[in-house]
CSV table of C-alpha atoms and ligand atoms in Angstrom, one decimal:
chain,number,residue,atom,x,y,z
A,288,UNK,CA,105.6,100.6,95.8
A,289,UNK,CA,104.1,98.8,93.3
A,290,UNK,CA,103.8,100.8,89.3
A,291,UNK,CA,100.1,101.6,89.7
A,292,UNK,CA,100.9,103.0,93.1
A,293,UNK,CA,103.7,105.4,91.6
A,294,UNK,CA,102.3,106.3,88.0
A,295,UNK,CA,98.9,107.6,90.9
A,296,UNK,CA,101.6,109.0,93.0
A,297,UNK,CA,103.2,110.6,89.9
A,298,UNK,CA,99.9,111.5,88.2
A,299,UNK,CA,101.5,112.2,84.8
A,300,UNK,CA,102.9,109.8,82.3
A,301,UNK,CA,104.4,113.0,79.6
A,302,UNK,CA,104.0,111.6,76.2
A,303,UNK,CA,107.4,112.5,74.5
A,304,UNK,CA,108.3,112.0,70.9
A,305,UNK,CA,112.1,112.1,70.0
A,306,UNK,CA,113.9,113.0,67.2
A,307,UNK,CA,117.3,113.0,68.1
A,308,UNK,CA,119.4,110.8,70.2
A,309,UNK,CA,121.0,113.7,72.1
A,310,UNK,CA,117.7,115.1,73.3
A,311,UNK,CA,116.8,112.2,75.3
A,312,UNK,CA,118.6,112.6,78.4
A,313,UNK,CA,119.0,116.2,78.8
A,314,UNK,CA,115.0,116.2,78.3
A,315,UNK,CA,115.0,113.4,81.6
A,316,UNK,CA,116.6,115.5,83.5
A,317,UNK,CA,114.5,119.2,82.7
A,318,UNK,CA,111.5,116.8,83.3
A,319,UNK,CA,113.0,115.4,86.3
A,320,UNK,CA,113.8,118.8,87.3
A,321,UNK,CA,110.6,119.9,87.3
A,322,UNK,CA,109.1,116.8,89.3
A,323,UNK,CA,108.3,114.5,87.2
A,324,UNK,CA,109.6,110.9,86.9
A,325,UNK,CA,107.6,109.1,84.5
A,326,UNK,CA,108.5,109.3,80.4
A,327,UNK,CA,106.5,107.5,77.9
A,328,UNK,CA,108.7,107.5,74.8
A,329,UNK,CA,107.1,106.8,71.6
A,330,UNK,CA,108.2,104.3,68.8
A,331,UNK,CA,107.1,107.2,66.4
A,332,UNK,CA,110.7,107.7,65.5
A,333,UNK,CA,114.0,106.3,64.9
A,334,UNK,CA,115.8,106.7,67.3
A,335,UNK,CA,113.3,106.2,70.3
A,336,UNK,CA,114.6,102.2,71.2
A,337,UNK,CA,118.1,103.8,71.6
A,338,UNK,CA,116.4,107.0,73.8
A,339,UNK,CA,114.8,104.6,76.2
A,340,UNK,CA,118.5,103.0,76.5
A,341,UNK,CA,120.2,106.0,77.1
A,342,UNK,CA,117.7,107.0,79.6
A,343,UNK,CA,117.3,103.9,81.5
A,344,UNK,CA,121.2,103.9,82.4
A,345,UNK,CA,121.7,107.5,82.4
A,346,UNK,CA,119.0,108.8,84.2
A,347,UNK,CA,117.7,105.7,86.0
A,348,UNK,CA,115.5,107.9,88.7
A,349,UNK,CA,113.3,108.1,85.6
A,350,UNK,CA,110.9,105.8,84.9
A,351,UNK,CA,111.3,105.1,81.4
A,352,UNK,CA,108.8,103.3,79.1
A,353,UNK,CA,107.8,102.6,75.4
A,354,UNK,CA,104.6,104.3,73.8
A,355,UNK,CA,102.8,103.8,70.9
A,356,UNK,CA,103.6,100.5,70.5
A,357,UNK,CA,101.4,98.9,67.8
A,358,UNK,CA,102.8,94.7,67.8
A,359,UNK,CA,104.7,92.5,69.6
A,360,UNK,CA,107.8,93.0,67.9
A,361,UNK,CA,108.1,96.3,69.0
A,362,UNK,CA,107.2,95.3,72.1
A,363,UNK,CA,110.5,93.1,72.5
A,364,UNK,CA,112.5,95.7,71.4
A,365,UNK,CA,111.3,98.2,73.7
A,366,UNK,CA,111.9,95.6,76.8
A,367,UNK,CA,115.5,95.0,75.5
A,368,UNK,CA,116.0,98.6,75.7
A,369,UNK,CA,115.3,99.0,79.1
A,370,UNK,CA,111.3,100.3,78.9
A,371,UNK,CA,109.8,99.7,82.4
A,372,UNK,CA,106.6,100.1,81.1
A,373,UNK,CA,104.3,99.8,77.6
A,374,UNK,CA,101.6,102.4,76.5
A,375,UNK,CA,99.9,101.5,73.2
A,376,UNK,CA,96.9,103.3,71.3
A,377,UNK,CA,94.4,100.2,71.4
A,378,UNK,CA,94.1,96.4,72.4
A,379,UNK,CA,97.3,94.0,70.8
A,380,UNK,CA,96.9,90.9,72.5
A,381,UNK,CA,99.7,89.4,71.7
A,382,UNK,CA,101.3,92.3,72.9
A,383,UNK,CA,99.2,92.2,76.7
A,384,UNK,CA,99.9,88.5,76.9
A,385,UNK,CA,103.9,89.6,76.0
A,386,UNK,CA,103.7,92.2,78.8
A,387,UNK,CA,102.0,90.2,81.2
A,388,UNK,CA,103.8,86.9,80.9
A,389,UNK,CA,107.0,89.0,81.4
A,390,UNK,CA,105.7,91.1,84.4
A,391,UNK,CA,106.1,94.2,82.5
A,392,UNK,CA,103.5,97.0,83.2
A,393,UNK,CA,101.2,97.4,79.9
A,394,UNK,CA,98.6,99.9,79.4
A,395,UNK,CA,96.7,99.7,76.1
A,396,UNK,CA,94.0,102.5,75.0
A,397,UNK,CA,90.3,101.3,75.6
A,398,UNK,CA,87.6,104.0,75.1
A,399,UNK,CA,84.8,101.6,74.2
A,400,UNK,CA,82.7,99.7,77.2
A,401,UNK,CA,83.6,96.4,74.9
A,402,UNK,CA,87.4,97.2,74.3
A,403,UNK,CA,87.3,97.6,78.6
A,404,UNK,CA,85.6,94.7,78.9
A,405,UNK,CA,88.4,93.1,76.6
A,406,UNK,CA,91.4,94.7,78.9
A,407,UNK,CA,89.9,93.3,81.8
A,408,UNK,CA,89.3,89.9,80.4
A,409,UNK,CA,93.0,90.0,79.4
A,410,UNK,CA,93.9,91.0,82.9
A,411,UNK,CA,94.4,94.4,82.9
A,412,UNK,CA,93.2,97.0,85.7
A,413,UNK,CA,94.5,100.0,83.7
A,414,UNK,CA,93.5,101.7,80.2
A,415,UNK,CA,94.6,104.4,78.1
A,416,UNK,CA,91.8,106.1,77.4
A,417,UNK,CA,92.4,108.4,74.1
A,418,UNK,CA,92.2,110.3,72.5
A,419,UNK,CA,90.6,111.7,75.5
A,420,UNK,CA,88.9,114.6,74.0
A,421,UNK,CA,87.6,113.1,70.9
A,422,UNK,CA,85.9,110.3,72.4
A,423,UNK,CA,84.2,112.5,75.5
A,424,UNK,CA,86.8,113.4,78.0
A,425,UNK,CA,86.4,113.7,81.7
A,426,UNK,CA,82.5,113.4,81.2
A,427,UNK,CA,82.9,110.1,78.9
A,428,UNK,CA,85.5,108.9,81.7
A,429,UNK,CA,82.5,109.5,84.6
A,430,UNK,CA,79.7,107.3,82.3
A,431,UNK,CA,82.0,104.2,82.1
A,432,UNK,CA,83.6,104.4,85.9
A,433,UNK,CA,79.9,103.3,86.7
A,434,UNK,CA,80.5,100.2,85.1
A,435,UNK,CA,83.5,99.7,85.5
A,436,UNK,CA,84.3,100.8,88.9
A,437,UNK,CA,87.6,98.6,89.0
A,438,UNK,CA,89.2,100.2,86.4
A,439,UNK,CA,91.9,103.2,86.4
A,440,UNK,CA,92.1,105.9,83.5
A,441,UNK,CA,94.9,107.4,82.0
A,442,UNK,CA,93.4,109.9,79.6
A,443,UNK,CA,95.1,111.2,76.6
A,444,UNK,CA,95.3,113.6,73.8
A,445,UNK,CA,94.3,116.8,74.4
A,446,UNK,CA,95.1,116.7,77.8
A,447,UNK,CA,96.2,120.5,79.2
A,448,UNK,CA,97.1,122.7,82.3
A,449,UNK,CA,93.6,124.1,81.5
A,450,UNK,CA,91.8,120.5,81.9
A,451,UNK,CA,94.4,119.0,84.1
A,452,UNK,CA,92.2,119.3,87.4
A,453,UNK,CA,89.1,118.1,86.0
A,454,UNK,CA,90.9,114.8,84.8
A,455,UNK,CA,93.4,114.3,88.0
A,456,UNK,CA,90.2,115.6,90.4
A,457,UNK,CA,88.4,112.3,89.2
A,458,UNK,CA,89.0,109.1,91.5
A,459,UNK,CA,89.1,106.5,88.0
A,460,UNK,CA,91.7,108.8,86.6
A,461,UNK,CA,95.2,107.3,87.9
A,462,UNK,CA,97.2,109.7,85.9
A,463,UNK,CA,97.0,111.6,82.9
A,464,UNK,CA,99.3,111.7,79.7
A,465,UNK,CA,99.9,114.4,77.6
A,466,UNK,CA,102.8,116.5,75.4
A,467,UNK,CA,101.8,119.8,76.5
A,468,UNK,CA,104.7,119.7,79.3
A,469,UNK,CA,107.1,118.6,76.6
A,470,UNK,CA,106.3,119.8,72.9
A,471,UNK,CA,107.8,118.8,70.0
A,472,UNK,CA,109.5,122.5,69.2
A,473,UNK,CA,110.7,122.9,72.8
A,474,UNK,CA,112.6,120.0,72.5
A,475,UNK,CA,114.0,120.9,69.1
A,476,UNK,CA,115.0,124.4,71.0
A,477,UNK,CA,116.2,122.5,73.6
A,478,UNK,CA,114.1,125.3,76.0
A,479,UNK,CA,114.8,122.6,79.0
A,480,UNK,CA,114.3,125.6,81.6
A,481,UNK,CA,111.0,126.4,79.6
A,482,UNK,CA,109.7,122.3,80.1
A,483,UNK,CA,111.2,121.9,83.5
A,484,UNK,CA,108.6,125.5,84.7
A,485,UNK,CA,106.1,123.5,82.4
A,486,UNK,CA,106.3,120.2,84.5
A,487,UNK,CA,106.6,121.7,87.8
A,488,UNK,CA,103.5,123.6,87.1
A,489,UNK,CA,101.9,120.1,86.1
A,490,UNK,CA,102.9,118.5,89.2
A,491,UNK,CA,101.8,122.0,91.6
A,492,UNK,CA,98.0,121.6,89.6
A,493,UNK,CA,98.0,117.4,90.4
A,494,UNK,CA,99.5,118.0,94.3
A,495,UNK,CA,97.0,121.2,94.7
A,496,UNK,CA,93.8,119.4,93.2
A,497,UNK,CA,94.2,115.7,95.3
A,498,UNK,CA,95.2,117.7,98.2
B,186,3PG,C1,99.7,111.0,71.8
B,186,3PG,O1,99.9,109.8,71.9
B,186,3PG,O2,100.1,111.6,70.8
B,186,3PG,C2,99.1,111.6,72.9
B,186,3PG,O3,97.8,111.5,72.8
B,186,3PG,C3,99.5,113.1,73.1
B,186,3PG,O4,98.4,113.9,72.9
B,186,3PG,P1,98.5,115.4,73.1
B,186,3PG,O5,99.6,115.9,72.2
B,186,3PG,O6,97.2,116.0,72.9
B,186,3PG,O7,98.9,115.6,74.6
């Protein structure tokens, strides 16, 4: 199965940020408890190259990759880590070219028809689009599939179980991201049965709405 196939079969890409090393792989496995393979951990802290690490040979049925990665640089150091995967907020070329030269799956945000345009002229068949509800959400995400038919979504930012079916129900929306499944303070609380109920009810809303 190719990565586009699984992050669609997935259909949710949980934004995580860590704070501490030892959170990393008990929060893999609550999230893998709860159905979900797919981590996006972002390079908003510290310790998040070592996270990836621990998760890529701890908990290697997760799919592990780098988010909110801003330049190349922290691109490298992601890969070396073990990321399977790069999210970043907007267009770094350098960064795409990086990604794509080293068949590494890379999904920059693009809300903009001309940032689109740019991802596909780089390549790319997947955007980020965020922050999802600022710039016009599921209804934003219709206007440009016209367009840009070819193109998969993965909306984020302010994505919720109370909006998750509107954004999985949409066939440009290959998956959605999103920290509602594992917040900040439920980490710190280390409430893993509390984000492994939160993520199985993710995946029940994603399986129920395609079905
Ligand atoms: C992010 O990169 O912070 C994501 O947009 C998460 O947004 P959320 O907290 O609204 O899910």
């Amino acid at each position: 199965m190719s990565f586009s196939e699984k992050v669609f079969e997935a259909g949710i890409v949980p934004v995580v940020v860590l704070n501490n090393v030892e959170d990393a792989v008990p929060l893999a496995r609550a999230l893998l408890k709860g159905g979900i393979c797919f981590m996006e951990i972002t390079f908003r802290t510290e310790c998040a190259a070592e996270c990836i690490s621990l998760i890529s040979k701890e908990v290697p049925e997760v799919i592990v990759g780098a988010g909110t990665i801003l330049n190349v640089d922290q691109a490298k150091t992601a890969v070396e880590c073990g990321a399977k995967f790069i999210v970043s907020p907007g267009i770094d070329e350098e960064t795409v070219r990086l990604a794509i030269e080293n068949d590494i799956p890379v999904i920059p945000g693009a809300v903009t028809p001309t940032e689109i345009m740019k991802a596909i002229s780089l390549g790319l068949k997947t955007v980020k689009f965020f922050p999802a509800d600022v710039y016009g959400g599921i209804k934003a995400i219709k206007a440009l599939s016209a367009p840009f038919g070819q193109v998969k979504f993965l909306p984020t930012g302010g994505v919720s179980e109370a909006n998750l079916a509107d954004f999985i129900g949409n066939k440009s929306v290959c998956a959605v991201g999103g920290s509602w499944v594992c917040k900040k303070d439920d980490v710190l609380d280390h409430d893993w049965d509390k984000i492994t109920a939160l993520a199985a009810n993710a995946v029940k809303i994603i399986k129920e709405t395609r079905a």
